[in-house]
Amino acid sequence: MKYFDLLIIGGGPGGYSVGIAAAKKGLSVALFEKESIGGTCLNVGCIPTKYLVDKASALLKARSLAAKELFRGELLPDYSRIMEGKNEVVDKLVSGVQMLLKKTGVITVKGEARLLADRKVTCGGEIYEDRNVVIATGSVPMMIPIPGHELCLDSTGILSLEKLPASLVVMGGGVIGLELACAFAALGSEVTVVEMLPGLLEREQKEAVRMLQAQMKKLGIRIRTGAKMLRIEKEEEQKRAVFLYKEKEEAVLCDEVLMAVGRRPNLSGIDAGALGLTLDPKGFIQVDAHQQTSVEGVYAIGDVAGSYQLAHAAYAEGEAALAHILKEAYSRPAAMPACTYTIPCIASVGLTTEAAAAAGYDPVLGSFNYAANGMGLAEGANGCTYVVMDRDTGKTLGVTIVGENASEMISAATIAVEKGLTLPEWESLVLAHPSLSEMIREAALDAFGKAVHKL
């Protein structure tokens, strides 16, 4: 029997970060990971997808400059070299996390761990015991069993392709599907997105989604919303995706079909019924405000806990769990930013106008377009910034940005929403010029008709 202060099952962002933080606090920690340290995010999710999107965006920008004769020469992507570069970045990040774990004294155990009663974990024939356990096993792609689903790739499979598909059908108009649709379209694939819901990204500010959708169509992406995928058929070396659209069957012949219809909790090695863990109706582990499960001393963070499927949310949840274990004070953040790395990116934090109205506010929406911003014009960027304010109090309720560097600007917006920045506070704030970030302040002022650079 091996004894530790903390056992962590899963080495993704939530698992490894809470392990490092706990070790720095003086706890003895063992972390179990059956595949690669860094989990889905570093290996087959956030990082490789963003590498692909970044190179695709750079290609588009270079081509736009070539069209204006500022650059010359033919610009063609080398997909195999892009994949090599992606692997190099992943390897560098994973080795960096492994080094941090080692340097802070976290014991990493390779293999599939199984949680037993009384906070014991078995892995590789050994039994480990501790005072607290953190479950950070993440999630896995969902596959809907339509006829021919075995012909589809999931998000992991498509990031392992050695050759750029000439044509691609994406089943699912959520975050993962749209990010990959944009990347492959920009690199030269002919892309069709099939989404069952009436619209894309329905939780986002509608004006921002409309602008994103217009930009996606400029990339040549065909979008079919309100469409139900019926089956995937094999046709020689290709596939045929057949779906119901406007009450008629429509078919697209393609090289690959990506099924990106969501993710489900990964409960491998976790027998919830036997352990007494309470699950929600979708199979995620239920937790309290401290991330503690229905079993004392057992915590769950990240995707498996079902709140946000975001690496930075897993970081925050790990901090909450560790604070509770150490009996330290912890204030949970009220504002959680989210980014969809499409081309262009859409990033948001807080409430949309619809959500604000449903919560009892009287929302007013301010906006400011990249076309009226000096840096936006200099960089040739397209997009718009939207700020939701409360008419009565002048408080900042939410921010959505669609456009270049939206994922960077949303950090400042998160502080504004977290602190409930008011109109007078926005008016007294000075931001650097020229910068894209100026647009957040302009949009906030515009909600009350006070933007300086907008009529």
GROMACS .gro file of C-alpha atoms in nm:
model
  455
    1MET     CA    1   0.000   0.000   0.000
    2LYS     CA    2   0.133   0.343  -0.098
    3TYR     CA    3   0.011   0.649   0.096
    4PHE     CA    4  -0.030   1.005  -0.035
    5ASP     CA    5  -0.207   1.323   0.073
    6LEU     CA    6  -0.377   1.353  -0.266
    7LEU     CA    7  -0.448   1.117  -0.554
    8ILE     CA    8  -0.549   1.260  -0.892
    9ILE     CA    9  -0.703   1.048  -1.167
   10GLY     CA   10  -0.641   1.216  -1.501
   11GLY     CA   11  -0.349   1.426  -1.623
   12GLY     CA   12  -0.531   1.686  -1.832
   13PRO     CA   13  -0.524   2.061  -1.755
   14GLY     CA   14  -0.738   2.029  -1.441
   15GLY     CA   15  -0.553   1.724  -1.309
   16TYR     CA   16  -0.196   1.832  -1.366
   17SER     CA   17  -0.255   2.191  -1.250
   18VAL     CA   18  -0.413   2.092  -0.919
   19GLY     CA   19  -0.134   1.837  -0.873
   20ILE     CA   20   0.138   2.098  -0.917
   21ALA     CA   21  -0.045   2.348  -0.694
   22ALA     CA   22  -0.095   2.087  -0.421
   23ALA     CA   23   0.271   1.980  -0.432
   24LYS     CA   24   0.379   2.343  -0.399
   25LYS     CA   25   0.163   2.359  -0.085
   26GLY     CA   26   0.358   2.067   0.062
   27LEU     CA   27   0.118   1.780  -0.009
   28SER     CA   28   0.242   1.444  -0.134
   29VAL     CA   29   0.070   1.384  -0.468
   30ALA     CA   30   0.030   1.094  -0.711
   31LEU     CA   31  -0.121   1.157  -1.053
   32PHE     CA   32  -0.251   0.875  -1.275
   33GLU     CA   33  -0.272   0.907  -1.654
   34LYS     CA   34  -0.331   0.617  -1.892
   35GLU     CA   35  -0.243   0.805  -2.211
   36SER     CA   36  -0.046   1.131  -2.240
   37ILE     CA   37   0.005   1.404  -1.982
   38GLY     CA   38  -0.189   1.710  -2.091
   39GLY     CA   39  -0.503   1.514  -2.175
   40THR     CA   40  -0.730   1.605  -2.464
   41CYS     CA   41  -0.643   1.976  -2.452
   42LEU     CA   42  -0.269   1.955  -2.512
   43ASN     CA   43  -0.264   1.642  -2.727
   44VAL     CA   44  -0.574   1.621  -2.944
   45GLY     CA   45  -0.786   1.926  -2.862
   46CYS     CA   46  -0.719   2.290  -2.780
   47ILE     CA   47  -0.354   2.320  -2.878
   48PRO     CA   48  -0.339   2.122  -3.206
   49THR     CA   49  -0.667   2.276  -3.324
   50LYS     CA   50  -0.542   2.628  -3.251
   51TYR     CA   51  -0.214   2.554  -3.430
   52LEU     CA   52  -0.413   2.452  -3.736
   53VAL     CA   53  -0.641   2.758  -3.715
   54ASP     CA   54  -0.344   2.992  -3.669
   55LYS     CA   55  -0.164   2.865  -3.979
   56ALA     CA   56  -0.487   2.874  -4.182
   57SER     CA   57  -0.551   3.233  -4.068
   58ALA     CA   58  -0.195   3.334  -4.158
   59LEU     CA   59  -0.242   3.187  -4.505
   60LEU     CA   60  -0.565   3.382  -4.556
   61LYS     CA   61  -0.402   3.706  -4.444
   62ALA     CA   62  -0.100   3.655  -4.669
   63ARG     CA   63  -0.330   3.585  -4.964
   64SER     CA   64  -0.529   3.900  -4.894
   65LEU     CA   65  -0.206   4.101  -4.903
   66ALA     CA   66  -0.102   3.927  -5.223
   67ALA     CA   67  -0.436   4.021  -5.377
   68LYS     CA   68  -0.349   4.385  -5.303
   69GLU     CA   69  -0.003   4.325  -5.454
   70LEU     CA   70   0.166   4.397  -5.123
   71PHE     CA   71   0.301   4.039  -5.130
   72ARG     CA   72   0.394   3.852  -5.445
   73GLY     CA   73   0.417   3.489  -5.542
   74GLU     CA   74   0.193   3.186  -5.511
   75LEU     CA   75   0.097   3.093  -5.156
   76LEU     CA   76   0.020   2.724  -5.109
   77PRO     CA   77  -0.002   2.533  -4.780
   78ASP     CA   78   0.222   2.232  -4.713
   79TYR     CA   79  -0.015   2.020  -4.506
   80SER     CA   80   0.245   1.762  -4.405
   81ARG     CA   81   0.475   2.034  -4.271
   82ILE     CA   82   0.183   2.192  -4.085
   83MET     CA   83   0.116   1.857  -3.918
   84GLU     CA   84   0.483   1.823  -3.829
   85GLY     CA   85   0.479   2.170  -3.674
   86LYS     CA   86   0.164   2.083  -3.481
   87ASN     CA   87   0.331   1.773  -3.338
   88GLU     CA   88   0.642   1.970  -3.241
   89VAL     CA   89   0.434   2.222  -3.045
   90VAL     CA   90   0.236   1.946  -2.871
   91ASP     CA   91   0.553   1.759  -2.777
   92LYS     CA   92   0.713   2.076  -2.639
   93LEU     CA   93   0.411   2.158  -2.422
   94VAL     CA   94   0.369   1.802  -2.294
   95SER     CA   95   0.737   1.772  -2.204
   96GLY     CA   96   0.714   2.109  -2.028
   97VAL     CA   97   0.424   1.991  -1.811
   98GLN     CA   98   0.606   1.665  -1.737
   99MET     CA   99   0.907   1.865  -1.623
  100LEU     CA  100   0.691   2.082  -1.395
  101LEU     CA  101   0.532   1.773  -1.238
  102LYS     CA  102   0.872   1.618  -1.178
  103LYS     CA  103   1.031   1.935  -1.039
  104THR     CA  104   0.745   1.993  -0.795
  105GLY     CA  105   0.759   1.634  -0.670
  106VAL     CA  106   0.434   1.499  -0.816
  107ILE     CA  107   0.461   1.123  -0.869
  108THR     CA  108   0.325   1.038  -1.215
  109VAL     CA  109   0.188   0.688  -1.260
  110LYS     CA  110   0.134   0.565  -1.615
  111GLY     CA  111  -0.169   0.340  -1.655
  112GLU     CA  112  -0.544   0.318  -1.615
  113ALA     CA  113  -0.644   0.387  -1.257
  114ARG     CA  114  -0.955   0.247  -1.091
  115LEU     CA  115  -1.116   0.421  -0.797
  116LEU     CA  116  -1.207   0.194  -0.507
  117ALA     CA  117  -1.404   0.257  -0.190
  118ASP     CA  118  -1.247   0.448   0.102
  119ARG     CA  119  -1.045   0.674  -0.131
  120LYS     CA  120  -0.820   0.397  -0.259
  121VAL     CA  121  -0.692   0.376  -0.616
  122THR     CA  122  -0.551   0.073  -0.792
  123CYS     CA  123  -0.320   0.099  -1.093
  124GLY     CA  124  -0.070  -0.147  -1.240
  125GLY     CA  125  -0.123  -0.398  -0.962
  126GLU     CA  126  -0.047  -0.145  -0.687
  127ILE     CA  127  -0.295   0.001  -0.439
  128TYR     CA  128  -0.269   0.367  -0.341
  129GLU     CA  129  -0.446   0.528  -0.046
  130ASP     CA  130  -0.485   0.888   0.057
  131ARG     CA  131  -0.703   1.141   0.238
  132ASN     CA  132  -0.847   1.300  -0.076
  133VAL     CA  133  -0.908   1.205  -0.439
  134VAL     CA  134  -0.962   1.434  -0.736
  135ILE     CA  135  -1.134   1.283  -1.041
  136ALA     CA  136  -1.019   1.468  -1.353
  137THR     CA  137  -1.085   1.209  -1.622
  138GLY     CA  138  -1.227   1.454  -1.874
  139SER     CA  139  -1.457   1.366  -2.162
  140VAL     CA  140  -1.451   1.178  -2.491
  141PRO     CA  141  -1.614   1.252  -2.829
  142MET     CA  142  -1.974   1.137  -2.874
  143MET     CA  143  -2.063   0.926  -3.174
  144ILE     CA  144  -2.430   0.910  -3.275
  145PRO     CA  145  -2.516   0.561  -3.406
  146ILE     CA  146  -2.666   0.665  -3.739
  147PRO     CA  147  -2.619   0.420  -4.027
  148GLY     CA  148  -2.259   0.447  -4.144
  149HIS     CA  149  -2.130   0.624  -3.834
  150GLU     CA  150  -1.826   0.397  -3.838
  151LEU     CA  151  -1.715   0.579  -4.155
  152CYS     CA  152  -1.688   0.909  -3.965
  153LEU     CA  153  -1.387   1.064  -3.798
  154ASP     CA  154  -1.405   1.221  -3.453
  155SER     CA  155  -1.205   1.530  -3.356
  156THR     CA  156  -0.907   1.315  -3.256
  157GLY     CA  157  -0.906   1.125  -3.585
  158ILE     CA  158  -0.927   1.430  -3.810
  159LEU     CA  159  -0.627   1.590  -3.638
  160SER     CA  160  -0.425   1.280  -3.728
  161LEU     CA  161  -0.493   1.292  -4.104
  162GLU     CA  162  -0.174   1.281  -4.307
  163LYS     CA  163  -0.338   1.435  -4.614
  164LEU     CA  164  -0.562   1.740  -4.648
  165PRO     CA  165  -0.909   1.618  -4.755
  166ALA     CA  166  -1.030   1.779  -5.075
  167SER     CA  167  -1.383   1.781  -4.933
  168LEU     CA  168  -1.519   1.752  -4.580
  169VAL     CA  169  -1.865   1.730  -4.425
  170VAL     CA  170  -1.886   1.842  -4.062
  171MET     CA  171  -2.175   1.700  -3.863
  172GLY     CA  172  -2.232   1.950  -3.582
  173GLY     CA  173  -2.227   2.329  -3.572
  174GLY     CA  174  -2.087   2.367  -3.222
  175VAL     CA  175  -1.746   2.485  -3.107
  176ILE     CA  176  -1.536   2.189  -3.223
  177GLY     CA  177  -1.713   2.145  -3.554
  178LEU     CA  178  -1.692   2.511  -3.652
  179GLU     CA  179  -1.327   2.553  -3.551
  180LEU     CA  180  -1.221   2.260  -3.767
  181ALA     CA  181  -1.456   2.359  -4.049
  182CYS     CA  182  -1.292   2.702  -4.068
  183ALA     CA  183  -0.938   2.566  -4.049
  184PHE     CA  184  -0.986   2.308  -4.323
  185ALA     CA  185  -1.180   2.548  -4.547
  186ALA     CA  186  -0.903   2.808  -4.521
  187LEU     CA  187  -0.642   2.544  -4.606
  188GLY     CA  188  -0.833   2.448  -4.920
  189SER     CA  189  -1.094   2.183  -4.834
  190GLU     CA  190  -1.448   2.216  -4.964
  191VAL     CA  191  -1.652   2.217  -4.642
  192THR     CA  192  -2.020   2.164  -4.562
  193VAL     CA  193  -2.153   2.205  -4.207
  194VAL     CA  194  -2.471   2.016  -4.113
  195GLU     CA  195  -2.635   2.127  -3.786
  196MET     CA  196  -2.962   1.996  -3.645
  197LEU     CA  197  -3.045   2.310  -3.445
  198PRO     CA  198  -3.198   2.617  -3.616
  199GLY     CA  199  -2.877   2.818  -3.576
  200LEU     CA  200  -2.508   2.803  -3.495
  201LEU     CA  201  -2.367   2.874  -3.147
  202GLU     CA  202  -2.711   2.957  -3.012
  203ARG     CA  203  -2.583   3.064  -2.669
  204GLU     CA  204  -2.380   3.349  -2.819
  205GLN     CA  205  -2.491   3.704  -2.899
  206LYS     CA  206  -2.700   3.669  -3.215
  207GLU     CA  207  -2.550   3.972  -3.391
  208ALA     CA  208  -2.200   3.827  -3.346
  209VAL     CA  209  -2.305   3.486  -3.478
  210ARG     CA  210  -2.456   3.647  -3.789
  211MET     CA  211  -2.128   3.825  -3.857
  212LEU     CA  212  -1.931   3.503  -3.802
  213GLN     CA  213  -2.161   3.310  -4.032
  214ALA     CA  214  -2.115   3.571  -4.305
  215GLN     CA  215  -1.737   3.539  -4.275
  216MET     CA  216  -1.760   3.159  -4.287
  217LYS     CA  217  -1.958   3.179  -4.611
  218LYS     CA  218  -1.679   3.397  -4.755
  219LEU     CA  219  -1.444   3.105  -4.680
  220GLY     CA  220  -1.667   2.896  -4.903
  221ILE     CA  221  -1.827   2.697  -4.621
  222ARG     CA  222  -2.178   2.570  -4.701
  223ILE     CA  223  -2.397   2.586  -4.390
  224ARG     CA  224  -2.708   2.376  -4.344
  225THR     CA  225  -2.888   2.451  -4.016
  226GLY     CA  226  -3.209   2.279  -3.914
  227ALA     CA  227  -3.078   1.972  -4.096
  228LYS     CA  228  -3.080   1.613  -3.969
  229MET     CA  229  -2.806   1.374  -4.075
  230LEU     CA  230  -2.967   1.048  -4.187
  231ARG     CA  231  -2.681   0.823  -4.293
  232ILE     CA  232  -2.327   0.800  -4.425
  233GLU     CA  233  -2.270   0.579  -4.728
  234LYS     CA  234  -1.951   0.442  -4.878
  235GLU     CA  235  -1.901   0.527  -5.246
  236GLU     CA  236  -1.574   0.389  -5.386
  237GLU     CA  237  -1.296   0.594  -5.219
  238GLN     CA  238  -1.535   0.859  -5.089
  239LYS     CA  239  -1.832   0.894  -4.856
  240ARG     CA  240  -2.179   1.026  -4.918
  241ALA     CA  241  -2.341   1.221  -4.635
  242VAL     CA  242  -2.720   1.214  -4.665
  243PHE     CA  243  -2.928   1.455  -4.455
  244LEU     CA  244  -3.279   1.597  -4.435
  245TYR     CA  245  -3.289   1.968  -4.513
  246LYS     CA  246  -3.609   2.169  -4.557
  247GLU     CA  247  -3.807   1.844  -4.567
  248LYS     CA  248  -3.603   1.710  -4.859
  249GLU     CA  249  -3.312   1.466  -4.871
  250GLU     CA  250  -2.982   1.627  -4.968
  251ALA     CA  251  -2.652   1.444  -5.024
  252VAL     CA  252  -2.290   1.559  -5.033
  253LEU     CA  253  -2.007   1.346  -5.173
  254CYS     CA  254  -1.690   1.400  -4.974
  255ASP     CA  255  -1.353   1.256  -4.877
  256GLU     CA  256  -1.414   1.266  -4.501
  257VAL     CA  257  -1.699   1.315  -4.255
  258LEU     CA  258  -1.626   1.468  -3.916
  259MET     CA  259  -1.876   1.387  -3.642
  260ALA     CA  260  -1.855   1.673  -3.391
  261VAL     CA  261  -2.180   1.645  -3.197
  262GLY     CA  262  -2.049   1.696  -2.845
  263ARG     CA  263  -1.859   1.510  -2.576
  264ARG     CA  264  -1.963   1.275  -2.297
  265PRO     CA  265  -1.804   1.225  -1.952
  266ASN     CA  266  -1.518   0.979  -1.934
  267LEU     CA  267  -1.597   0.749  -1.640
  268SER     CA  268  -1.340   0.485  -1.727
  269GLY     CA  269  -1.226   0.329  -1.400
  270ILE     CA  270  -1.505   0.505  -1.208
  271ASP     CA  271  -1.793   0.277  -1.106
  272ALA     CA  272  -2.026   0.553  -0.988
  273GLY     CA  273  -2.298   0.317  -0.864
  274ALA     CA  274  -2.066   0.104  -0.656
  275LEU     CA  275  -1.887   0.408  -0.513
  276GLY     CA  276  -2.204   0.602  -0.433
  277LEU     CA  277  -2.122   0.891  -0.667
  278THR     CA  278  -2.428   1.087  -0.778
  279LEU     CA  279  -2.452   1.157  -1.151
  280ASP     CA  280  -2.671   1.411  -1.327
  281PRO     CA  281  -2.917   1.306  -1.603
  282LYS     CA  282  -2.642   1.338  -1.866
  283GLY     CA  283  -2.401   1.115  -1.674
  284PHE     CA  284  -2.171   1.386  -1.538
  285ILE     CA  285  -2.054   1.369  -1.177
  286GLN     CA  286  -2.250   1.605  -0.955
  287VAL     CA  287  -2.044   1.834  -0.730
  288ASP     CA  288  -2.105   2.112  -0.479
  289ALA     CA  289  -1.956   2.462  -0.478
  290HIS     CA  290  -1.623   2.317  -0.361
  291GLN     CA  291  -1.620   2.051  -0.638
  292GLN     CA  292  -1.681   1.782  -0.376
  293THR     CA  293  -1.889   1.487  -0.491
  294SER     CA  294  -2.154   1.301  -0.291
  295VAL     CA  295  -1.867   1.101  -0.138
  296GLU     CA  296  -1.670   1.288   0.128
  297GLY     CA  297  -1.310   1.350   0.030
  298VAL     CA  298  -1.371   1.274  -0.337
  299TYR     CA  299  -1.373   1.572  -0.575
  300ALA     CA  300  -1.441   1.603  -0.948
  301ILE     CA  301  -1.318   1.881  -1.177
  302GLY     CA  302  -1.317   1.963  -1.546
  303ASP     CA  303  -1.527   1.803  -1.818
  304VAL     CA  304  -1.627   1.502  -1.607
  305ALA     CA  305  -1.804   1.739  -1.364
  306GLY     CA  306  -2.015   1.878  -1.647
  307SER     CA  307  -2.006   2.255  -1.596
  308TYR     CA  308  -1.784   2.413  -1.862
  309GLN     CA  309  -1.583   2.210  -2.111
  310LEU     CA  310  -1.298   2.459  -2.090
  311ALA     CA  311  -0.940   2.405  -1.975
  312HIS     CA  312  -0.933   2.732  -1.782
  313ALA     CA  313  -1.256   2.633  -1.605
  314ALA     CA  314  -1.086   2.309  -1.499
  315TYR     CA  315  -0.796   2.516  -1.360
  316ALA     CA  316  -1.039   2.724  -1.152
  317GLU     CA  317  -1.232   2.418  -1.033
  318GLY     CA  318  -0.905   2.256  -0.926
  319GLU     CA  319  -0.820   2.566  -0.725
  320ALA     CA  320  -1.161   2.551  -0.556
  321ALA     CA  321  -1.116   2.183  -0.468
  322LEU     CA  322  -0.764   2.233  -0.333
  323ALA     CA  323  -0.873   2.530  -0.121
  324HIS     CA  324  -1.145   2.314   0.035
  325ILE     CA  325  -0.901   2.030   0.101
  326LEU     CA  326  -0.659   2.272   0.271
  327LYS     CA  327  -0.942   2.457   0.448
  328GLU     CA  328  -0.838   2.782   0.283
  329ALA     CA  329  -1.065   3.066   0.173
  330TYR     CA  330  -1.150   3.071  -0.198
  331SER     CA  331  -1.370   3.309  -0.395
  332ARG     CA  332  -1.514   3.149  -0.707
  333PRO     CA  333  -1.503   3.369  -1.018
  334ALA     CA  334  -1.840   3.494  -1.138
  335ALA     CA  335  -1.733   3.552  -1.499
  336MET     CA  336  -1.611   3.265  -1.718
  337PRO     CA  337  -1.480   3.360  -2.063
  338ALA     CA  338  -1.526   3.124  -2.358
  339CYS     CA  339  -1.359   3.133  -2.697
  340THR     CA  340  -1.450   2.960  -3.021
  341TYR     CA  341  -1.143   2.964  -3.244
  342THR     CA  342  -1.318   3.001  -3.574
  343ILE     CA  343  -1.197   3.233  -3.852
  344PRO     CA  344  -1.256   3.492  -3.721
  345CYS     CA  345  -1.259   3.398  -3.353
  346ILE     CA  346  -1.567   3.463  -3.141
  347ALA     CA  347  -1.512   3.520  -2.769
  348SER     CA  348  -1.763   3.601  -2.498
  349VAL     CA  349  -1.806   3.646  -2.126
  350GLY     CA  350  -2.113   3.713  -1.914
  351LEU     CA  351  -2.467   3.754  -2.047
  352THR     CA  352  -2.610   3.807  -2.392
  353THR     CA  353  -2.900   4.052  -2.430
  354GLU     CA  354  -3.146   3.759  -2.430
  355ALA     CA  355  -2.995   3.602  -2.118
  356ALA     CA  356  -2.980   3.939  -1.941
  357ALA     CA  357  -3.349   4.004  -2.009
  358ALA     CA  358  -3.435   3.655  -1.883
  359ALA     CA  359  -3.241   3.731  -1.564
  360GLY     CA  360  -3.453   4.040  -1.498
  361TYR     CA  361  -3.224   4.313  -1.629
  362ASP     CA  362  -3.315   4.584  -1.878
  363PRO     CA  363  -3.028   4.528  -2.122
  364VAL     CA  364  -2.893   4.775  -2.374
  365LEU     CA  365  -2.647   4.665  -2.642
  366GLY     CA  366  -2.356   4.874  -2.757
  367SER     CA  367  -2.136   4.783  -3.051
  368PHE     CA  368  -1.822   4.899  -3.226
  369ASN     CA  369  -1.697   4.771  -3.561
  370TYR     CA  370  -1.334   4.690  -3.645
  371ALA     CA  371  -1.376   4.901  -3.960
  372ALA     CA  372  -1.391   5.214  -3.740
  373ASN     CA  373  -1.084   5.122  -3.534
  374GLY     CA  374  -0.737   5.241  -3.632
  375MET     CA  375  -0.560   4.916  -3.546
  376GLY     CA  376  -0.834   4.712  -3.709
  377LEU     CA  377  -0.784   4.908  -4.033
  378ALA     CA  378  -0.404   4.881  -4.011
  379GLU     CA  379  -0.424   4.504  -3.963
  380GLY     CA  380  -0.695   4.453  -4.223
  381ALA     CA  381  -0.915   4.287  -3.962
  382ASN     CA  382  -1.290   4.237  -3.979
  383GLY     CA  383  -1.529   4.202  -3.686
  384CYS     CA  384  -1.728   4.376  -3.419
  385THR     CA  385  -1.736   4.417  -3.041
  386TYR     CA  386  -2.064   4.401  -2.847
  387VAL     CA  387  -2.116   4.507  -2.485
  388VAL     CA  388  -2.436   4.439  -2.289
  389MET     CA  389  -2.508   4.697  -2.019
  390ASP     CA  390  -2.791   4.730  -1.766
  391ARG     CA  391  -2.997   5.039  -1.847
  392ASP     CA  392  -3.086   5.110  -1.482
  393THR     CA  393  -2.746   5.072  -1.312
  394GLY     CA  394  -2.508   5.119  -1.605
  395LYS     CA  395  -2.340   4.794  -1.503
  396THR     CA  396  -2.149   4.575  -1.753
  397LEU     CA  397  -2.331   4.243  -1.794
  398GLY     CA  398  -2.159   4.078  -2.089
  399VAL     CA  399  -1.917   4.120  -2.376
  400THR     CA  400  -1.894   3.938  -2.709
  401ILE     CA  401  -1.618   3.997  -2.962
  402VAL     CA  402  -1.603   3.848  -3.310
  403GLY     CA  403  -1.287   3.924  -3.501
  404GLU     CA  404  -0.911   3.909  -3.497
  405ASN     CA  405  -0.752   3.879  -3.150
  406ALA     CA  406  -1.092   3.834  -2.985
  407SER     CA  407  -0.945   3.561  -2.761
  408GLU     CA  408  -0.687   3.809  -2.628
  409MET     CA  409  -0.925   4.103  -2.582
  410ILE     CA  410  -1.176   3.893  -2.389
  411SER     CA  411  -0.939   3.885  -2.091
  412ALA     CA  412  -0.986   4.258  -2.027
  413ALA     CA  413  -1.359   4.216  -2.087
  414THR     CA  414  -1.369   3.938  -1.827
  415ILE     CA  415  -1.238   4.178  -1.563
  416ALA     CA  416  -1.502   4.433  -1.664
  417VAL     CA  417  -1.782   4.176  -1.624
  418GLU     CA  418  -1.634   4.023  -1.307
  419LYS     CA  419  -1.612   4.368  -1.142
  420GLY     CA  420  -1.940   4.495  -1.291
  421LEU     CA  421  -1.774   4.800  -1.446
  422THR     CA  422  -2.023   5.087  -1.468
  423LEU     CA  423  -2.068   5.354  -1.734
  424PRO     CA  424  -1.884   5.624  -1.530
  425GLU     CA  425  -1.596   5.381  -1.476
  426TRP     CA  426  -1.575   5.310  -1.849
  427GLU     CA  427  -1.577   5.685  -1.913
  428SER     CA  428  -1.284   5.739  -1.676
  429LEU     CA  429  -1.081   5.449  -1.819
  430VAL     CA  430  -0.789   5.523  -2.054
  431LEU     CA  431  -0.687   5.253  -2.304
  432ALA     CA  432  -0.384   5.249  -2.533
  433HIS     CA  433  -0.416   5.389  -2.885
  434PRO     CA  434  -0.401   5.245  -3.140
  435SER     CA  435  -0.526   4.912  -3.014
  436LEU     CA  436  -0.810   4.672  -3.079
  437SER     CA  437  -0.897   4.682  -2.709
  438GLU     CA  438  -1.022   5.040  -2.748
  439MET     CA  439  -1.331   4.892  -2.911
  440ILE     CA  440  -1.451   4.738  -2.583
  441ARG     CA  441  -1.470   5.080  -2.419
  442GLU     CA  442  -1.627   5.234  -2.730
  443ALA     CA  443  -1.895   4.962  -2.739
  444ALA     CA  444  -1.969   5.009  -2.368
  445LEU     CA  445  -2.012   5.383  -2.420
  446ASP     CA  446  -2.218   5.321  -2.734
  447ALA     CA  447  -2.479   5.135  -2.526
  448PHE     CA  448  -2.573   5.480  -2.392
  449GLY     CA  449  -2.499   5.674  -2.711
  450LYS     CA  450  -2.168   5.812  -2.578
  451ALA     CA  451  -1.911   5.647  -2.808
  452VAL     CA  452  -1.670   5.913  -2.942
  453HIS     CA  453  -1.585   5.745  -3.272
  454LYS     CA  454  -1.935   5.636  -3.369
  455LEU     CA  455  -2.231   5.845  -3.481
   0.00000   0.00000   0.00000
